[in-house]
mmCIF file of C-alpha atoms in Angstrom:
data_model
loop_
_atom_site.group_PDB
_atom_site.id
_atom_site.type_symbol
_atom_site.label_atom_id
_atom_site.label_comp_id
_atom_site.label_asym_id
_atom_site.label_seq_id
_atom_site.Cartn_x
_atom_site.Cartn_y
_atom_site.Cartn_z
ATOM 1 C CA MET Y 1 12.777 -12.239 0.015
ATOM 2 C CA GLU Y 2 9.142 -11.231 0.372
ATOM 3 C CA ARG Y 3 7.760 -11.157 3.860
ATOM 4 C CA SER Y 4 4.230 -12.091 4.748
ATOM 5 C CA ILE Y 5 2.009 -12.286 7.796
ATOM 6 C CA TYR Y 6 -1.387 -13.830 8.385
ATOM 7 C CA LEU Y 7 -4.206 -11.320 8.540
ATOM 8 C CA SER Y 8 -5.201 -12.599 11.992
ATOM 9 C CA LYS Y 9 -1.745 -11.856 13.423
ATOM 10 C CA LEU Y 10 -1.663 -8.416 11.850
ATOM 11 C CA CYS Y 11 -5.148 -7.525 13.113
ATOM 12 C CA ALA Y 12 -4.265 -8.759 16.596
ATOM 13 C CA GLN Y 13 -1.468 -6.167 16.735
ATOM 14 C CA LEU Y 14 -4.088 -3.358 16.668
ATOM 15 C CA ASN Y 15 -6.949 -5.262 18.333
ATOM 16 C CA LEU Y 16 -8.917 -5.347 15.080
ATOM 17 C CA ASN Y 17 -11.515 -7.976 14.259
ATOM 18 C CA PHE Y 18 -11.945 -9.297 10.751
ATOM 19 C CA GLU Y 19 -14.581 -11.309 8.957
ATOM 20 C CA GLY Y 20 -13.707 -13.802 6.251
ATOM 21 C CA ARG Y 21 -10.698 -15.855 5.268
ATOM 22 C CA ASP Y 22 -7.447 -15.585 7.201
ATOM 23 C CA SER Y 23 -4.943 -15.247 4.369
ATOM 24 C CA LEU Y 24 -1.302 -14.325 4.045
ATOM 25 C CA ILE Y 25 -0.775 -10.604 3.491
ATOM 26 C CA TYR Y 26 2.339 -9.295 1.724
ATOM 27 C CA GLY Y 27 1.705 -5.553 1.899
ATOM 28 C CA LEU Y 28 -0.716 -2.668 1.995
ATOM 29 C CA GLY Y 29 -1.914 -0.738 -1.012
ATOM 30 C CA LEU Y 30 -4.491 1.625 -2.380
ATOM 31 C CA CYS Y 31 -7.310 -0.070 -4.260
ATOM 32 C CA ASN Y 32 -7.009 2.229 -7.280
ATOM 33 C CA ARG Y 33 -3.283 1.616 -7.822
ATOM 34 C CA GLU Y 34 -1.334 -1.225 -9.364
ATOM 35 C CA PRO Y 35 -0.372 -3.466 -6.428
ATOM 36 C CA ASP Y 36 3.269 -4.163 -5.584
ATOM 37 C CA TYR Y 37 2.365 -7.361 -3.742
ATOM 38 C CA PRO Y 38 0.298 -10.465 -4.559
ATOM 39 C CA ALA Y 39 -1.963 -10.117 -1.482
ATOM 40 C CA ILE Y 40 -2.715 -6.755 0.100
ATOM 41 C CA ILE Y 41 -4.903 -4.911 2.560
ATOM 42 C CA SER Y 42 -6.635 -1.833 1.190
ATOM 43 C CA TYR Y 43 -9.333 0.551 2.349
ATOM 44 C CA VAL Y 44 -12.371 2.387 0.994
ATOM 45 C CA SER Y 45 -14.272 5.292 2.484
ATOM 46 C CA ASN Y 46 -17.141 5.534 0.000
ATOM 47 C CA GLU Y 47 -18.905 3.728 -2.875
ATOM 48 C CA THR Y 48 -16.614 5.144 -5.573
ATOM 49 C CA TYR Y 49 -14.115 2.282 -5.596
ATOM 50 C CA VAL Y 50 -16.289 -0.801 -6.204
ATOM 51 C CA GLU Y 51 -14.872 -1.360 -9.704
ATOM 52 C CA ASN Y 52 -11.313 -0.826 -8.447
ATOM 53 C CA VAL Y 53 -11.767 -3.454 -5.750
ATOM 54 C CA LYS Y 54 -13.521 -5.773 -8.196
ATOM 55 C CA ASN Y 55 -10.657 -5.496 -10.708
ATOM 56 C CA ASN Y 56 -7.807 -5.781 -8.203
ATOM 57 C CA PRO Y 57 -7.427 -9.463 -7.281
ATOM 58 C CA SER Y 58 -4.523 -8.642 -4.958
ATOM 59 C CA ILE Y 59 -6.931 -7.149 -2.414
ATOM 60 C CA GLN Y 60 -7.418 -9.878 0.172
ATOM 61 C CA CYS Y 61 -8.727 -7.640 2.937
ATOM 62 C CA LEU Y 62 -10.676 -4.407 2.819
ATOM 63 C CA LEU Y 63 -10.975 -1.858 5.607
ATOM 64 C CA LEU Y 64 -14.349 -0.117 5.472
ATOM 65 C CA SER Y 65 -17.208 1.217 7.566
ATOM 66 C CA SER Y 66 -20.104 -1.120 8.265
ATOM 67 C CA SER Y 67 -22.386 1.183 6.227
ATOM 68 C CA LEU Y 68 -20.464 0.078 3.095
ATOM 69 C CA ARG Y 69 -20.841 -3.654 3.818
ATOM 70 C CA GLU Y 70 -23.473 -4.259 1.135
ATOM 71 C CA CYS Y 71 -21.772 -2.096 -1.472
ATOM 72 C CA TYR Y 72 -18.545 -4.143 -1.241
ATOM 73 C CA SER Y 73 -20.203 -7.517 -0.690
ATOM 74 C CA GLU Y 74 -18.991 -10.716 -2.339
ATOM 75 C CA GLU Y 75 -21.869 -10.432 -4.807
ATOM 76 C CA ASN Y 76 -20.810 -6.938 -5.896
ATOM 77 C CA ILE Y 77 -17.072 -7.523 -6.169
ATOM 78 C CA GLY Y 78 -17.276 -11.079 -7.494
ATOM 79 C CA ARG Y 79 -15.070 -12.874 -4.963
ATOM 80 C CA LYS Y 80 -14.549 -13.604 -1.301
ATOM 81 C CA ILE Y 81 -12.263 -11.332 0.683
ATOM 82 C CA ALA Y 82 -11.846 -10.509 4.352
ATOM 83 C CA TYR Y 83 -13.270 -7.355 5.892
ATOM 84 C CA VAL Y 84 -12.269 -5.177 8.819
ATOM 85 C CA PHE Y 85 -15.104 -2.881 9.809
ATOM 86 C CA THR Y 86 -13.984 0.405 11.313
ATOM 87 C CA ASP Y 87 -15.499 3.864 11.661
ATOM 88 C CA LYS Y 88 -12.342 5.412 10.171
ATOM 89 C CA PRO Y 89 -10.968 3.083 7.472
ATOM 90 C CA GLU Y 90 -8.333 5.499 6.183
ATOM 91 C CA ILE Y 91 -6.927 6.160 9.645
ATOM 92 C CA THR Y 92 -6.930 2.438 10.437
ATOM 93 C CA PHE Y 93 -5.111 1.751 7.142
ATOM 94 C CA TYR Y 94 -2.344 4.196 8.007
ATOM 95 C CA GLN Y 95 -2.138 2.870 11.571
ATOM 96 C CA LEU Y 96 -1.547 -0.575 10.062
ATOM 97 C CA HIS Y 97 1.026 0.915 7.725
ATOM 98 C CA GLU Y 98 2.840 2.546 10.647
ATOM 99 C CA LEU Y 99 2.763 -0.732 12.565
ATOM 100 C CA VAL Y 100 4.196 -2.871 9.761
ATOM 101 C CA TYR Y 101 6.843 -0.250 9.110
ATOM 102 C CA GLU Y 102 7.920 0.208 12.730
ATOM 103 C CA LYS Y 103 7.986 -3.511 13.517
ATOM 104 C CA GLU Y 104 9.232 -4.480 10.031
ATOM 105 C CA LEU Y 105 6.437 -7.052 9.850
ATOM 106 C CA LEU Y 106 6.057 -7.014 6.076
ATOM 107 C CA TYR Y 107 8.863 -5.061 4.526
ATOM 108 C CA GLU Y 108 12.220 -3.887 5.599
ATOM 109 C CA ARG Y 109 12.710 -0.155 5.775
ATOM 110 C CA TYR Y 110 13.892 1.085 2.419
ATOM 111 C CA ARG Y 111 15.872 -2.070 1.733
ATOM 112 C CA PHE Y 112 14.714 -2.598 -1.802
ATOM 113 C CA PRO Y 113 16.158 -1.673 -5.171
ATOM 114 C CA THR Y 114 15.157 1.771 -6.345
ATOM 115 C CA ARG Y 115 12.226 1.731 -8.763
ATOM 116 C CA ILE Y 116 12.362 4.245 -11.597
ATOM 117 C CA GLY Y 117 9.348 4.823 -13.848
ATOM 118 C CA GLU Y 118 9.458 5.199 -17.603
ATOM 119 C CA GLY Y 119 10.471 8.389 -19.334
ATOM 120 C CA CYS Y 120 12.643 9.769 -16.508
ATOM 121 C CA LYS Y 121 15.563 12.152 -17.062
ATOM 122 C CA ILE Y 122 18.048 11.787 -14.223
ATOM 123 C CA SER Y 123 21.379 13.617 -14.269
ATOM 124 C CA LYS Y 124 24.469 11.404 -14.169
ATOM 125 C CA SER Y 125 25.715 13.359 -11.156
ATOM 126 C CA ALA Y 126 22.503 12.772 -9.177
ATOM 127 C CA VAL Y 127 22.725 10.292 -6.307
ATOM 128 C CA ILE Y 128 19.715 8.025 -5.927
ATOM 129 C CA GLU Y 129 19.906 5.808 -2.841
ATOM 130 C CA ASP Y 130 18.327 2.346 -2.598
ATOM 131 C CA GLY Y 131 14.768 2.345 -1.284
ATOM 132 C CA VAL Y 132 13.468 5.130 -3.530
ATOM 133 C CA ILE Y 133 10.362 5.034 -5.732
ATOM 134 C CA ILE Y 134 10.387 7.402 -8.702
ATOM 135 C CA GLY Y 135 7.275 7.819 -10.842
ATOM 136 C CA LYS Y 136 7.005 8.274 -14.605
ATOM 137 C CA HIS Y 137 8.417 11.258 -16.500
ATOM 138 C CA VAL Y 138 10.423 12.621 -13.564
ATOM 139 C CA SER Y 139 13.338 14.987 -14.115
ATOM 140 C CA ILE Y 140 16.162 15.165 -11.550
ATOM 141 C CA GLY Y 141 18.907 17.766 -11.962
ATOM 142 C CA PRO Y 142 22.670 17.617 -11.388
ATOM 143 C CA ASN Y 143 24.173 17.145 -7.924
ATOM 144 C CA THR Y 144 20.825 16.185 -6.424
ATOM 145 C CA VAL Y 145 20.583 13.524 -3.707
ATOM 146 C CA VAL Y 146 17.390 11.486 -3.330
ATOM 147 C CA ARG Y 147 17.432 9.761 0.050
ATOM 148 C CA ALA Y 148 16.121 6.292 0.901
ATOM 149 C CA GLY Y 149 12.416 6.345 1.660
ATOM 150 C CA SER Y 150 11.609 9.063 -0.857
ATOM 151 C CA VAL Y 151 8.594 8.633 -3.118
ATOM 152 C CA ILE Y 152 8.421 10.960 -6.115
ATOM 153 C CA ASP Y 153 5.113 11.095 -7.997
ATOM 154 C CA ASP Y 154 4.741 11.186 -11.790
ATOM 155 C CA ASN Y 155 5.668 14.318 -13.773
ATOM 156 C CA VAL Y 156 7.814 15.923 -11.046
ATOM 157 C CA THR Y 157 10.834 18.120 -11.743
ATOM 158 C CA ILE Y 158 13.561 18.390 -9.103
ATOM 159 C CA GLY Y 159 16.214 21.002 -9.847
ATOM 160 C CA CYS Y 160 19.949 20.875 -9.251
ATOM 161 C CA ASN Y 161 21.784 20.787 -5.921
ATOM 162 C CA THR Y 162 18.733 19.471 -4.041
ATOM 163 C CA THR Y 163 18.406 16.879 -1.300
#
């Protein structure tokens, strides 16, 4: 079951103001990554990510400084989204993340099936708990335990007898 919350209710939790449409949000995500949810909040801290935002229709709300307003305008990204203007968009993003995690507003803590990327080599004696995200081309050795909440990036090697 996917959880969702209206942007207005989420922003109210941190006393944030937003401009634009009040839509349902299913998660948070980085604008330059494939989204896990159909409607997300993301952030930008410079002009580098205009194409990422433009090509990621899951972004329904963007956290950014007011100096980037024009750069990420509806005209430049090709659609209407909501905006939260903050002096420190990255910090605000992670404060939101902490909030939704602690209060379980969007997703339950580590209560999802483990996701394993392509090309992984995982020993049969390794224990991988639910709530783990494993990237592509990861190698995990014998007698290793990967605990719930772990995120392993692409191309990582974890030896044997590791927790």
